[in-house]
Coordinates of C-alpha atoms and ligand atoms in Angstrom, one line a residue:
X1 CA 0.0 0.0 0.0
X2 CA 1.5 3.4 -1.0
X3 CA 2.4 5.8 1.8
X4 CA 0.2 8.5 0.3
X5 CA -2.9 8.0 -1.6
X6 CA -5.4 10.8 -2.4
X7 CA -8.9 10.3 -1.2
X8 CA -12.1 12.0 -2.3
X9 CA -13.6 13.3 1.0
X10 CA -16.7 14.8 -0.6
X11 CA -20.0 13.6 0.9
X12 CA -21.9 14.9 -2.1
X13 CA -25.0 12.9 -2.9
X14 CA -26.0 11.9 -6.4
X15 CA -29.7 11.3 -5.9
X16 CA -31.6 12.1 -9.1
X17 CA -28.4 12.0 -11.1
X18 CA -27.4 9.5 -13.8
X19 CA -23.8 8.4 -14.2
X20 CA -22.4 6.2 -17.0
X21 CA -19.1 4.2 -16.5
X22 CA -17.4 2.2 -19.2
X23 CA -15.6 -1.1 -18.5
X24 CA -16.7 -1.5 -14.9
X25 CA -17.2 -5.2 -14.2
X26 CA -13.8 -5.2 -12.4
X27 CA -11.0 -2.9 -11.2
X28 CA -11.4 0.7 -10.5
X29 CA -14.5 1.0 -12.7
X30 CA -16.4 -1.3 -10.4
X31 CA -15.3 0.7 -7.4
X32 CA -16.4 3.9 -9.1
X33 CA -19.8 2.4 -9.8
X34 CA -20.1 1.3 -6.1
X35 CA -19.3 4.8 -4.9
X36 CA -21.8 6.4 -7.2
X37 CA -24.4 3.8 -6.2
X38 CA -23.8 4.5 -2.5
X39 CA -24.4 8.2 -3.2
X40 CA -27.8 7.4 -4.7
X41 CA -27.1 7.7 -8.4
X42 CA -28.6 5.7 -11.2
X43 CA -25.5 4.1 -12.7
X44 CA -25.3 2.6 -16.1
X45 CA -22.6 0.0 -16.3
X46 CA -21.4 -0.1 -19.9
X47 CA -19.6 -3.5 -20.2
X48 CA -18.7 -5.9 -23.0
X49 CA -19.7 -9.0 -21.0
X50 CA -23.1 -8.7 -19.5
X51 CA -22.5 -11.9 -17.6
X52 CA -19.5 -10.4 -15.8
X53 CA -21.3 -7.1 -15.3
X54 CA -24.3 -9.0 -13.7
X55 CA -21.8 -10.6 -11.2
X56 CA -20.3 -7.2 -10.4
X57 CA -23.8 -5.6 -10.0
X58 CA -24.9 -8.4 -7.6
X59 CA -21.7 -8.1 -5.6
X60 CA -22.1 -4.3 -5.3
X61 CA -25.7 -4.6 -4.3
X62 CA -24.9 -7.3 -1.7
X63 CA -22.1 -5.3 -0.2
X64 CA -24.4 -2.2 0.0
X65 CA -27.6 -3.9 1.1
X66 CA -27.6 -2.4 4.6
X67 CA -26.9 1.1 3.4
X68 CA -29.7 3.6 3.1
X69 CA -30.6 5.6 0.0
X70 CA -28.5 3.7 -2.5
X71 CA -29.2 4.3 -6.2
X72 CA -30.0 1.9 -9.0
X73 CA -27.6 0.0 -11.3
X74 CA -28.5 -0.7 -14.9
X75 CA -26.5 -3.0 -17.2
X76 CA -25.9 -2.3 -20.8
X77 CA -23.7 -3.9 -23.4
X78 CA -20.9 -1.8 -24.9
X79 CA -17.9 -3.4 -26.6
X80 CA -15.3 -0.7 -27.2
X81 CA -13.5 -2.8 -29.8
X82 CA -16.5 -2.2 -32.1
X83 CA -17.7 1.2 -33.2
X84 CA -21.0 -0.4 -34.2
X85 CA -21.4 -1.6 -30.6
X86 CA -20.6 1.9 -29.3
X87 CA -23.1 3.4 -31.6
X88 CA -25.8 0.9 -30.7
X89 CA -25.1 1.4 -27.0
X90 CA -25.2 5.2 -27.4
X91 CA -28.5 5.0 -29.3
X92 CA -29.9 2.8 -26.6
X93 CA -28.9 5.3 -23.9
X94 CA -30.3 8.3 -25.9
X95 CA -33.6 6.4 -26.5
X96 CA -34.1 5.6 -22.8
X97 CA -32.1 7.9 -20.5
X98 CA -33.5 11.4 -20.1
X99 CA -30.2 12.7 -18.6
X100 CA -26.5 11.9 -18.3
X101 CA -24.8 13.9 -15.6
X102 CA -21.5 12.0 -15.3
X103 CA -19.7 10.1 -18.0
X104 CA -16.6 8.2 -16.9
X105 CA -14.5 6.9 -19.8
X106 CA -12.8 4.3 -17.7
X107 CA -12.4 1.0 -19.7
X108 CA -8.9 0.2 -20.8
X109 CA -6.6 -2.4 -22.1
X110 CA -2.9 -2.3 -21.5
X111 CA 0.0 -3.7 -23.4
X112 CA -1.9 -6.3 -25.3
X113 CA -0.3 -8.3 -28.1
X114 CA -0.6 -6.7 -31.5
X115 CA -4.3 -6.9 -32.6
X116 CA -7.0 -4.8 -34.2
X117 CA -10.4 -3.7 -33.3
X118 CA -13.4 -4.6 -35.5
X119 CA -12.8 -1.3 -37.4
X120 CA -9.1 -2.0 -38.0
X121 CA -7.6 0.3 -35.3
X122 CA -4.7 -0.7 -33.2
X123 CA -6.4 -2.3 -30.2
X124 CA -5.2 0.1 -27.4
X125 CA -5.8 3.3 -29.4
X126 CA -9.1 1.9 -30.6
X127 CA -10.4 0.8 -27.2
X128 CA -8.9 3.4 -24.9
X129 CA -9.3 6.5 -27.0
X130 CA -11.3 6.2 -30.3
X131 CA -14.2 4.3 -28.8
X132 CA -14.5 6.7 -25.9
X133 CA -14.1 9.7 -28.3
X134 CA -17.1 8.4 -30.3
X135 CA -19.1 7.6 -27.3
X136 CA -18.6 11.1 -25.8
X137 CA -19.5 12.8 -29.1
X138 CA -22.7 10.8 -29.5
X139 CA -23.8 11.4 -26.0
X140 CA -22.8 15.1 -25.9
X141 CA -26.2 16.5 -27.0
X142 CA -27.8 14.7 -24.0
X143 CA -25.0 15.7 -21.7
X144 CA -25.5 19.3 -22.8
X145 CA -29.1 19.2 -21.7
X146 CA -28.1 17.6 -18.3
X147 CA -25.9 20.3 -16.9
X148 CA -24.1 20.5 -14.5
X149 CA -22.3 17.6 -16.0
X150 CA -18.8 16.1 -15.8
X151 CA -16.8 14.0 -18.3
X152 CA -14.0 12.1 -16.7
X153 CA -11.4 10.2 -18.8
X154 CA -9.1 7.8 -17.1
X155 CA -5.7 8.1 -18.5
X156 CA -2.3 7.1 -17.0
X157 CA 1.1 8.5 -16.1
X158 CA 2.3 6.1 -18.9
X159 CA 1.2 8.8 -21.3
X160 CA 4.4 10.7 -20.7
X161 CA 6.7 8.0 -22.1
X162 CA 6.0 8.2 -25.9
X163 CA 4.3 10.5 -28.3
X164 CA 1.6 10.1 -30.9
X165 CA 2.6 9.0 -34.4
X166 CA 0.1 10.8 -36.6
X167 CA 1.6 9.2 -39.7
X168 CA 0.9 5.7 -38.5
X169 CA -1.5 5.8 -35.6
X170 CA -2.5 2.2 -36.1
X171 CA 0.9 0.5 -36.6
X172 CA 0.2 -0.3 -40.2
X173 CA 3.8 0.4 -41.3
X174 CA 6.0 0.5 -38.1
X175 CA 7.0 -2.3 -35.7
X176 CA 4.5 -2.8 -33.0
X177 CA 5.6 -1.9 -29.5
X178 CA 2.9 -2.7 -26.8
X179 CA 4.2 -0.2 -24.2
X180 CA 4.4 2.6 -26.8
X181 CA 0.9 1.9 -28.1
X182 CA -0.5 2.0 -24.6
X183 CA 1.3 5.3 -23.9
X184 CA 0.0 6.7 -27.2
X185 CA -3.6 5.8 -26.3
X186 CA -3.3 7.3 -22.8
X187 CA -1.7 10.5 -24.2
X188 CA -4.7 10.6 -26.5
X189 CA -6.9 10.5 -23.4
X190 CA -5.4 13.6 -21.9
X191 CA -5.3 15.5 -25.2
X192 CA -8.9 14.6 -25.9
X193 CA -10.1 15.8 -22.5
X194 CA -8.2 19.1 -22.8
X195 CA -9.4 19.8 -26.4
X196 CA -13.0 18.9 -25.4
X197 CA -12.9 21.5 -22.7
X198 CA -11.5 24.0 -25.2
X199 CA -14.2 23.2 -27.8
X200 CA -17.0 23.5 -25.2
X201 CA -15.7 26.9 -24.4
X202 CA -15.4 27.9 -28.1
X203 CA -19.1 26.9 -28.4
X204 CA -20.1 28.9 -25.3
X205 CA -21.4 25.7 -23.7
X206 CA -21.4 26.1 -19.9
X207 CA -21.9 23.6 -17.2
X208 CA -19.9 20.7 -18.6
X209 CA -16.4 20.1 -17.0
X210 CA -13.9 17.7 -18.4
X211 CA -11.1 15.9 -16.4
X212 CA -8.4 13.4 -17.2
X213 CA -6.4 11.6 -14.6
X214 CA -3.8 9.1 -13.6
X215 CA -5.4 6.8 -11.0
X216 CA -2.1 5.5 -9.5
X217 CA -0.5 2.1 -9.7
X218 CA -3.3 -0.3 -8.8
X219 CA -3.7 -4.0 -8.2
X220 CA -6.3 -4.7 -10.9
X221 CA -6.6 -7.0 -13.9
X222 CA -5.0 -4.5 -16.2
X223 CA -1.8 -6.4 -16.3
X224 CA -3.5 -9.4 -17.8
X225 CA -1.4 -9.2 -21.1
X226 CA 2.0 -8.7 -19.5
X227 CA 3.0 -12.3 -19.8
X228 CA 2.3 -12.3 -23.5
X229 CA 4.0 -9.0 -24.4
X230 CA 6.9 -8.9 -21.9
X231 CA 8.0 -12.4 -20.8
X232 CA 6.4 -15.4 -19.3
X233 CA 5.9 -14.7 -15.6
X234 CA 6.2 -10.9 -16.0
X235 CA 2.9 -10.4 -14.3
X236 CA 4.0 -12.1 -11.2
X237 CA 7.4 -10.6 -11.1
X238 CA 6.2 -7.0 -11.7
X239 CA 3.3 -7.6 -9.2
X240 CA 5.8 -8.7 -6.6
X241 CA 8.3 -5.9 -7.1
X242 CA 5.5 -3.2 -7.2
X243 CA 3.5 -4.8 -4.4
X244 CA 4.5 -2.2 -1.7
X245 CA 3.4 0.6 -4.1
X246 CA 0.2 -0.8 -5.4
X247 CA -3.1 0.8 -4.4
X248 CA -6.2 -1.3 -3.8
X249 CA -8.9 -0.8 -6.5
X250 CA -10.9 1.2 -3.9
X251 CA -8.0 3.7 -3.5
X252 CA -7.3 3.6 -7.2
X253 CA -10.8 4.9 -7.9
X254 CA -10.5 7.9 -5.6
X255 CA -9.2 10.4 -8.3
X256 CA -12.0 9.4 -10.7
X257 CA -14.6 9.8 -8.0
X258 CA -13.0 13.2 -6.9
X259 CA -13.2 14.5 -10.5
X260 CA -16.8 13.2 -10.9
X261 CA -18.4 14.4 -7.7
X262 CA -16.2 16.7 -5.5
X263 CA -17.4 20.3 -5.1
X264 CA -13.7 21.4 -5.0
X265 CA -13.1 20.8 -8.7
X266 CA -16.6 21.6 -9.9
X267 CA -15.4 24.8 -11.6
X268 CA -12.2 23.4 -13.1
X269 CA -12.1 22.0 -16.6
X270 CA -9.6 20.5 -19.1
X271 CA -7.1 19.7 -16.3
X272 CA -5.2 16.6 -15.4
X273 CA -5.3 15.0 -11.9
X274 CA -3.4 12.5 -9.8
X275 CA -4.2 11.6 -6.2
X276 CA -7.1 14.0 -6.2
X277 CA -5.1 17.1 -7.0
X278 CA -4.4 18.9 -10.3
X279 CA -1.0 18.0 -11.7
X280 CA 1.0 18.6 -14.8
X281 CA 0.7 16.1 -17.6
X282 CA 3.6 15.7 -20.1
X283 CA 4.6 18.7 -22.3
X284 CA 3.2 16.8 -25.3
X285 CA -0.2 16.6 -23.5
X286 CA -0.2 20.4 -23.2
X287 CA 0.5 20.9 -26.9
X288 CA -2.6 22.5 -28.4
X289 CA -1.6 21.7 -32.0
X290 CA -1.2 18.1 -31.1
X291 CA -4.6 18.1 -29.4
X292 CA -6.3 19.7 -32.4
X293 CA -4.6 17.3 -34.9
X294 CA -5.7 14.3 -32.8
X295 CA -9.3 15.7 -32.6
X296 CA -9.5 16.0 -36.4
X297 CA -8.0 12.6 -37.0
X298 CA -10.4 11.1 -34.5
X299 CA -13.4 12.7 -36.1
X300 CA -12.3 11.2 -39.4
X301 CA -11.5 7.7 -38.0
X302 CA -14.7 7.2 -36.1
X303 CA -16.6 8.6 -39.2
X304 CA -18.4 11.3 -37.3
X305 CA -19.3 12.9 -40.7
X306 CA -21.5 16.0 -40.6
X307 CA -22.7 15.3 -37.0
X308 CA -21.7 18.3 -34.8
X309 CA -22.1 17.2 -31.2
X310 CA -21.7 20.8 -30.0
X311 CA -24.7 22.1 -31.9
X312 CA -26.8 19.0 -32.7
X313 CA -30.2 19.1 -30.9
X314 CA -30.8 16.6 -28.1
X315 CA -33.1 14.0 -29.8
X316 CA -34.9 13.4 -26.5
X317 CA -35.7 9.9 -25.2
X318 CA -38.0 7.7 -27.3
X319 CA -41.2 6.6 -25.7
X320 CA -42.7 3.2 -26.4
X321 CA -45.3 5.1 -28.3
X322 CA -42.7 6.7 -30.5
X323 CA -41.3 3.3 -31.5
X324 CA -44.8 2.1 -32.2
X325 CA -45.4 5.3 -34.2
X326 CA -42.4 4.4 -36.4
X327 CA -43.8 0.9 -37.1
X328 CA -47.2 2.4 -37.9
X329 CA -45.8 4.9 -40.4
X330 CA -43.7 2.1 -42.0
X331 CA -46.8 -0.1 -42.4
X332 CA -48.9 2.8 -43.7
X333 CA -46.2 3.7 -46.2
X334 CA -45.8 0.2 -47.4
X335 CA -49.6 -0.1 -48.0
X336 CA -50.2 3.3 -49.3
X337 CA -51.2 2.1 -52.8
X338 CA -53.5 -0.6 -51.6
X339 CA -57.3 -0.1 -51.6
X340 CA -59.6 -0.4 -48.6
X341 CA -56.9 -0.6 -45.9
X342 CA -58.0 -0.2 -42.3
X343 CA -56.9 2.1 -39.5
X344 CA -54.1 1.7 -37.0
X345 CA -54.4 3.1 -33.5
X346 CA -51.5 3.2 -31.0
X347 CA -51.9 2.6 -27.3
X348 CA -49.4 2.1 -24.5
X349 CA -49.3 -1.3 -22.8
X350 CA -46.2 -2.5 -20.9
X351 CA -46.6 -6.2 -20.1
X352 CA -44.0 -6.0 -17.4
X353 CA -46.5 -4.1 -15.3
X354 CA -50.0 -5.3 -14.3
X355 CA -50.9 -1.7 -13.7
X356 CA -50.0 -0.8 -17.3
X357 CA -52.1 -3.8 -18.5
X358 CA -55.0 -2.7 -16.4
X359 CA -54.7 1.0 -17.6
X360 CA -54.5 -0.2 -21.2
X361 CA -57.5 -2.5 -20.9
X362 CA -59.6 0.2 -19.2
X363 CA -58.6 2.6 -22.0
X364 CA -59.8 0.1 -24.6
X365 CA -63.0 -0.7 -22.7
X366 CA -63.7 3.1 -22.5
X367 CA -63.2 3.7 -26.2
X368 CA -63.6 0.6 -28.4
X369 CA -67.2 -0.6 -28.8
X370 CA -65.9 -4.0 -30.0
X371 CA -62.9 -6.3 -30.1
X372 CA -63.2 -9.1 -32.6
X373 CA -59.6 -10.4 -32.6
X374 CA -57.2 -10.4 -29.7
X375 CA -53.6 -11.6 -30.5
X376 CA -51.5 -12.2 -27.5
X377 CA -48.2 -11.9 -29.4
X378 CA -45.6 -10.0 -27.3
X379 CA -42.8 -12.1 -25.8
X380 CA -39.3 -12.1 -24.4
X381 CA -37.0 -15.1 -24.7
X382 CA -34.2 -16.3 -22.5
X383 CA -33.5 -12.9 -20.9
X384 CA -31.1 -12.7 -17.9
X385 CA -32.8 -13.3 -14.5
X386 CA -35.0 -10.3 -13.8
X387 CA -38.5 -9.5 -12.5
X388 CA -41.5 -7.6 -13.6
X389 CA -42.8 -4.7 -11.7
X390 CA -45.0 -7.1 -9.7
X391 CA -42.2 -9.5 -8.8
X392 CA -42.9 -12.2 -11.4
X393 CA -40.1 -13.9 -13.2
X394 CA -39.7 -11.8 -16.4
X395 CA -40.7 -14.4 -19.0
X396 CA -43.7 -15.9 -17.1
X397 CA -44.8 -12.4 -16.2
X398 CA -44.6 -10.9 -19.7
X399 CA -45.5 -13.9 -21.9
X400 CA -48.2 -15.5 -19.8
X401 CA -49.5 -13.6 -16.7
X402 CA -49.9 -10.2 -18.4
X403 CA -51.7 -11.8 -21.4
X404 CA -53.9 -13.8 -19.0
X405 CA -54.9 -10.6 -17.2
X406 CA -55.4 -8.7 -20.4
X407 CA -57.7 -11.4 -21.9
X408 CA -59.7 -11.6 -18.7
X409 CA -60.2 -7.8 -18.5
X410 CA -61.3 -7.6 -22.2
X411 CA -63.4 -10.7 -22.2
X412 CA -66.8 -9.0 -21.3
X413 CA -66.3 -6.8 -24.4
X414 CA -65.1 -9.7 -26.6
X415 CA -68.2 -11.6 -25.5
X416 CA -70.4 -8.9 -26.9
X417 CA -68.3 -8.7 -30.2
X418 CA -68.9 -12.3 -31.5
X419 CA -67.8 -13.9 -33.7
X420 CA -64.4 -13.3 -32.0
X421 CA -61.1 -15.1 -31.8
X422 CA -58.4 -15.1 -29.2
X423 CA -55.0 -16.1 -30.6
X424 CA -52.0 -16.7 -28.2
X425 CA -48.6 -17.0 -29.8
X426 CA -46.7 -19.8 -28.0
X427 CA -43.6 -21.7 -29.2
X428 CA -42.5 -25.3 -29.8
X429 CA -40.0 -24.5 -26.9
X430 CA -43.0 -25.3 -24.7
X431 CA -42.3 -29.0 -25.0
X432 CA -38.9 -29.0 -23.3
X433 CA -39.7 -28.4 -19.7
X434 CA -42.7 -28.3 -17.3
X435 CA -44.3 -25.9 -15.0
X436 CA -42.9 -25.7 -11.5
X437 CA -46.0 -24.8 -9.5
X438 CA -44.1 -24.7 -6.2
X439 CA -41.8 -22.0 -7.5
X440 CA -43.2 -20.4 -10.6
X441 CA -41.1 -17.3 -10.2
X442 CA -37.7 -18.8 -9.4
X443 CA -37.7 -17.5 -5.9
X444 CA -36.0 -20.6 -4.4
X445 CA -34.5 -22.5 -7.4
X446 CA -31.6 -21.7 -9.7
X447 CA -32.7 -19.6 -12.6
X448 CA -32.4 -21.3 -16.0
X449 CA -33.3 -18.9 -18.9
X450 CA -34.3 -21.6 -21.4
X451 CA -36.5 -23.4 -18.8
X452 CA -38.2 -20.2 -17.8
X453 CA -39.0 -19.5 -21.5
X454 CA -40.3 -23.0 -22.0
X455 CA -42.5 -22.7 -18.8
X456 CA -44.0 -19.4 -20.0
X457 CA -44.7 -20.9 -23.5
X458 CA -46.3 -24.0 -22.0
X459 CA -48.4 -21.7 -20.0
X460 CA -49.6 -20.0 -23.2
X461 CA -50.9 -23.3 -24.6
X462 CA -52.5 -24.4 -21.4
X463 CA -54.2 -21.0 -21.0
X464 CA -55.6 -21.1 -24.5
X465 CA -57.0 -24.7 -24.0
X466 CA -58.4 -23.9 -20.6
X467 CA -60.0 -20.7 -21.9
X468 CA -61.8 -22.7 -24.6
X469 CA -63.0 -25.2 -21.9
X470 CA -64.2 -22.4 -19.6
X471 CA -66.1 -20.6 -22.4
X472 CA -67.8 -23.9 -23.1
X473 CA -68.6 -24.5 -19.4
X474 CA -70.3 -21.0 -19.4
X475 CA -72.2 -21.7 -22.6
X476 CA -70.5 -18.8 -24.3
X477 CA -70.6 -19.3 -28.1
X478 CA -68.9 -17.4 -30.9
X479 CA -65.4 -17.1 -29.3
X480 CA -62.7 -19.4 -30.5
X481 CA -59.2 -19.7 -28.9
X482 CA -56.0 -20.8 -30.7
X483 CA -52.4 -21.2 -29.6
X484 CA -49.6 -21.7 -32.0
X485 CA -45.9 -22.2 -32.8
X486 CA -45.0 -19.6 -35.4
X487 CA -41.8 -21.4 -36.6
X488 CA -38.2 -20.3 -36.3
X489 CA -38.1 -16.7 -37.5
X490 CA -35.5 -14.1 -38.0
X491 CA -36.7 -11.4 -35.6
X492 CA -35.2 -9.6 -32.6
X493 CA -36.3 -12.3 -30.1
X494 CA -32.8 -13.6 -29.7
X495 CA -31.5 -10.3 -28.3
X496 CA -30.6 -11.9 -25.0
X497 CA -28.8 -15.0 -26.2
X498 CA -25.3 -13.5 -25.9
X499 CA -26.1 -12.7 -22.2
X500 CA -27.6 -16.0 -21.2
X501 CA -25.8 -18.5 -23.4
X502 CA -22.3 -17.4 -24.4
X503 CA -20.7 -14.3 -26.0
X504 CA -21.4 -14.5 -29.7
X505 CA -24.3 -17.0 -29.3
X506 CA -26.6 -14.9 -31.3
X507 CA -24.3 -14.8 -34.3
X508 CA -23.4 -18.5 -34.1
X509 CA -27.0 -19.6 -33.7
X510 CA -28.2 -17.2 -36.4
X511 CA -25.5 -18.6 -38.7
X512 CA -26.3 -22.3 -38.1
X513 CA -30.0 -21.8 -38.3
X514 CA -29.9 -19.4 -41.2
X515 CA -31.2 -21.9 -43.8
X516 CA -34.2 -22.7 -41.6
X517 CA -35.2 -19.3 -40.5
X518 CA -38.5 -17.8 -41.8
X519 CA -38.9 -14.1 -42.6
X520 CA -41.1 -12.2 -40.2
X521 CA -43.8 -12.2 -42.9
X522 CA -43.8 -16.0 -43.2
X523 CA -43.5 -16.2 -39.4
X524 CA -46.8 -14.3 -39.0
X525 CA -48.8 -16.7 -41.2
X526 CA -50.0 -19.1 -38.6
X527 CA -51.1 -16.2 -36.4
X528 CA -53.0 -14.7 -39.3
X529 CA -54.5 -18.1 -40.2
X530 CA -55.9 -18.6 -36.7
X531 CA -57.1 -15.0 -36.5
X532 CA -59.0 -14.8 -39.8
X533 CA -59.2 -18.0 -41.9
X534 CA -62.7 -19.5 -42.4
X535 CA -61.2 -23.0 -42.3
X536 CA -60.6 -22.9 -38.6
X537 CA -63.5 -20.6 -37.6
X538 CA -65.3 -23.5 -35.9
X539 CA -62.2 -24.9 -34.1
X540 CA -61.3 -23.9 -30.6
X541 CA -58.7 -24.7 -27.9
X542 CA -56.3 -26.3 -30.4
X543 CA -52.6 -25.8 -31.1
X544 CA -51.3 -24.9 -34.6
X545 CA -48.0 -24.9 -36.6
X546 CA -47.6 -23.9 -40.2
X547 CA -51.3 -23.2 -40.5
X548 CA -52.5 -26.7 -39.5
X549 CA -53.6 -28.2 -36.2
X550 CA -50.8 -30.1 -34.5
X551 CA -50.2 -31.8 -31.2
X552 CA -48.6 -29.9 -28.4
X553 CA -46.6 -31.7 -25.7
X554 CA -48.4 -34.2 -23.4
X555 CA -48.1 -31.7 -20.5
X556 CA -49.9 -29.1 -22.6
X557 CA -52.8 -31.6 -22.9
X558 CA -53.0 -32.3 -19.2
X559 CA -56.3 -30.8 -18.0
X560 CA -55.3 -30.9 -14.3
X561 CA -52.2 -28.8 -15.2
X562 CA -54.3 -26.4 -17.1
X563 CA -56.8 -25.9 -14.2
X564 CA -54.0 -25.5 -11.7
X565 CA -52.3 -22.9 -13.8
X566 CA -55.6 -21.0 -14.3
X567 CA -56.2 -20.9 -10.5
X568 CA -52.6 -19.8 -9.8
X569 CA -52.9 -17.1 -12.5
X570 CA -56.1 -15.7 -11.2
X571 CA -54.4 -15.4 -7.8
X572 CA -51.2 -13.9 -9.1
X573 CA -52.8 -11.2 -11.2
X574 CA -55.2 -10.5 -8.3
X575 CA -58.4 -11.0 -10.4
X576 CA -60.3 -11.0 -7.1
X577 CA -64.1 -11.4 -7.4
X578 CA -64.2 -10.3 -11.0
X579 CA -65.6 -13.1 -13.2
X580 CA -64.9 -12.4 -16.8
X581 CA -67.3 -15.0 -18.0
X582 CA -70.3 -13.5 -16.3
X583 CA -69.4 -9.8 -15.7
X584 CA -71.5 -7.4 -17.8
X585 CA -69.8 -5.5 -20.6
X586 CA -69.4 -2.0 -19.1
X587 CA -70.0 -0.3 -22.5
X588 CA -67.9 2.5 -24.0
X589 CA -67.8 5.8 -22.2
X590 CA -69.5 8.6 -24.1
X591 CA -67.9 12.1 -24.5
Ligands
NAP1 N1 -4.3 -0.5 -12.7 C1 -3.5 0.5 -12.9 O1 -2.4 0.5 -12.2 C2 -3.7 1.6 -13.8 C3 -2.8 2.6 -13.9 C4 -3.0 3.7 -14.7 C5 -4.2 3.8 -15.5 N2 -5.1 2.8 -15.4 C6 -6.3 2.9 -16.2 O2 -7.5 2.6 -15.4 C7 -8.5 2.2 -16.2 C8 -9.2 1.0 -15.6 O3 -8.3 -0.1 -15.5 P1 -8.2 -1.1 -14.3 O4 -6.9 -1.0 -13.7 O5 -9.4 -1.1 -13.4 O6 -8.1 -2.5 -15.1 P2 -9.1 -3.7 -15.3 O7 -9.3 -4.3 -13.9 O8 -8.5 -4.6 -16.3 O9 -10.4 -3.1 -15.8 C9 -10.6 -2.7 -17.2 C10 -12.0 -2.7 -17.6 O10 -12.0 -2.3 -18.9 C11 -12.9 -3.2 -19.6 N3 -12.6 -3.3 -21.0 C12 -11.5 -3.6 -21.7 N4 -11.7 -3.7 -23.0 C13 -13.0 -3.4 -23.2 C14 -13.8 -3.3 -24.3 N5 -13.3 -3.5 -25.6 N6 -15.1 -2.9 -24.2 C15 -15.6 -2.7 -23.0 N7 -14.9 -2.8 -21.9 C16 -13.6 -3.1 -22.0 C17 -12.6 -4.5 -18.9 O11 -13.7 -5.4 -19.2 P3 -13.4 -7.0 -19.4 O12 -13.3 -7.5 -18.0 O13 -14.6 -7.5 -20.1 O14 -12.1 -7.2 -20.1 C18 -12.6 -4.1 -17.5 O15 -13.9 -4.0 -17.0 C19 -7.9 1.9 -17.6 O16 -8.3 2.9 -18.5 C20 -6.4 1.9 -17.3 O17 -5.7 2.3 -18.5 C21 -4.9 1.7 -14.5

């Protein structure tokens, strides 16, 4: 442990603030996240491995579980070796986060063997500088509307050792030197932070401060490549020699935290820090020409094009309705030359919230005199362990329970709109597992994403069958129910596979299955068949695939199972005394 190590002594709170930290599943990034979380911030952990990020999040939450007024941690995927990943991540943040008050460009790789990012940049320059440059530029319009804001870039004292080779930034024509490339990238960090401060000033933008820093020598995973680029055993030897001088990650994060939150430096900008005080970077890092040249080169390399982050308007977060609006416009445009098309109405309904389902259903009952077709289509597949607003396992809650409640609430209106059809989109995945009635929501068993998906899809088939049986019991005619497997389709359903299977799973599975995947248009055919075709108008309670009746799993045909699930669902969605089979249709509300 070093004799002196600066500490951030500020007790500033971050309640109501949003902070974003890159590369924070380990090392000083993780400590930084924990500090912000303790101060009450909403912290977005931008990591390349969501699995490792999830572990870090759980560890932080466990360690802070007895503290009052902690914030909230959100995980998001961002791989800095890919500009596409950075752009996707930034778009995701812009679509969903109304403010960003603190951005910490922390992630880094040190002295890795010669390699390139997806975009052909030398790995250290690409990861440590160019990706952070692009990220900061893309988020700047939102940061500009979130002032006071701070942008902290974690550099290193290693920046003083070499310069920047503008003629061959990416080692295309010179011999690779891992230490030199690290130094170049860390010098770029300081120059970027200084030039950003200058450019903000030029554009008369107030309220955003920039900071770069050396965090100290810290015992983290940063030295993971030393054995490859120095000599076998280098990591151990260097670790041993430096041991008395190494900071813990907690101490190593102090200067970052100081720059991000301390009142003392709130009015400073463009400076370089070490041990929580301003210090002088290398002369090259103070060279304005160098800084400008690097800026221009970076704009060109990350293909910023015409986008000017200092003047571009903040696009504002996208609401669910705005996304729906885009789909509606697309459909209308594609059908604009067709005769006798119908009408599309947008309404908000978030299936992860029973309140949202109830509000939506009430809205429909208040305004729509009839509902002839209900398609329970929405679904999530194999997401990481998470819960809906009401504490249900995410897949069961979204795919089954929310649709169960929606159907129940709308049934009085559907009963007065016959002939009507209720179509529930299930999946062949329902055959793989069963329903664990003792622990539907994975409160006491280990979570298995595939099993939870299968359980929710089995629930879809059982619900559809039992609904048909109950309609018959109540002598209700004119309503048919259908459940179906739509096929394997190229949609966004696999978005969580990389998190719950393995990194790259989405690509690998997509590649292997490519010859068998349907287009979304073909994937919708069985739903459409069940909803409109005369051929199946008199069928009910059956299961379909490729527009024909087919057999679901034996469990899906088990009536006891179906009845038990029905009762459990009634209880979980708190249907209470409401009987959808006998309740009177409330009728639409007049003006
Ligand atoms: N440790 C020191 O003595 C020291 C000294 C001076 C400066 N620094 C600087 O401090 C910062 C943090 O380093 P650390 O010491 O905490 O090291 P660390 O324990 O290795 O943490 C680095 C973090 O960066 C992430 N990362 C690396 N490549 C990434 C990519 N392509 N996309 C997204 N994230 C990526 C890593 O994620 P994975 O786990 O997924 O790889 C990890 O979370 C770095 O910028 C480093 O240069 C450290």
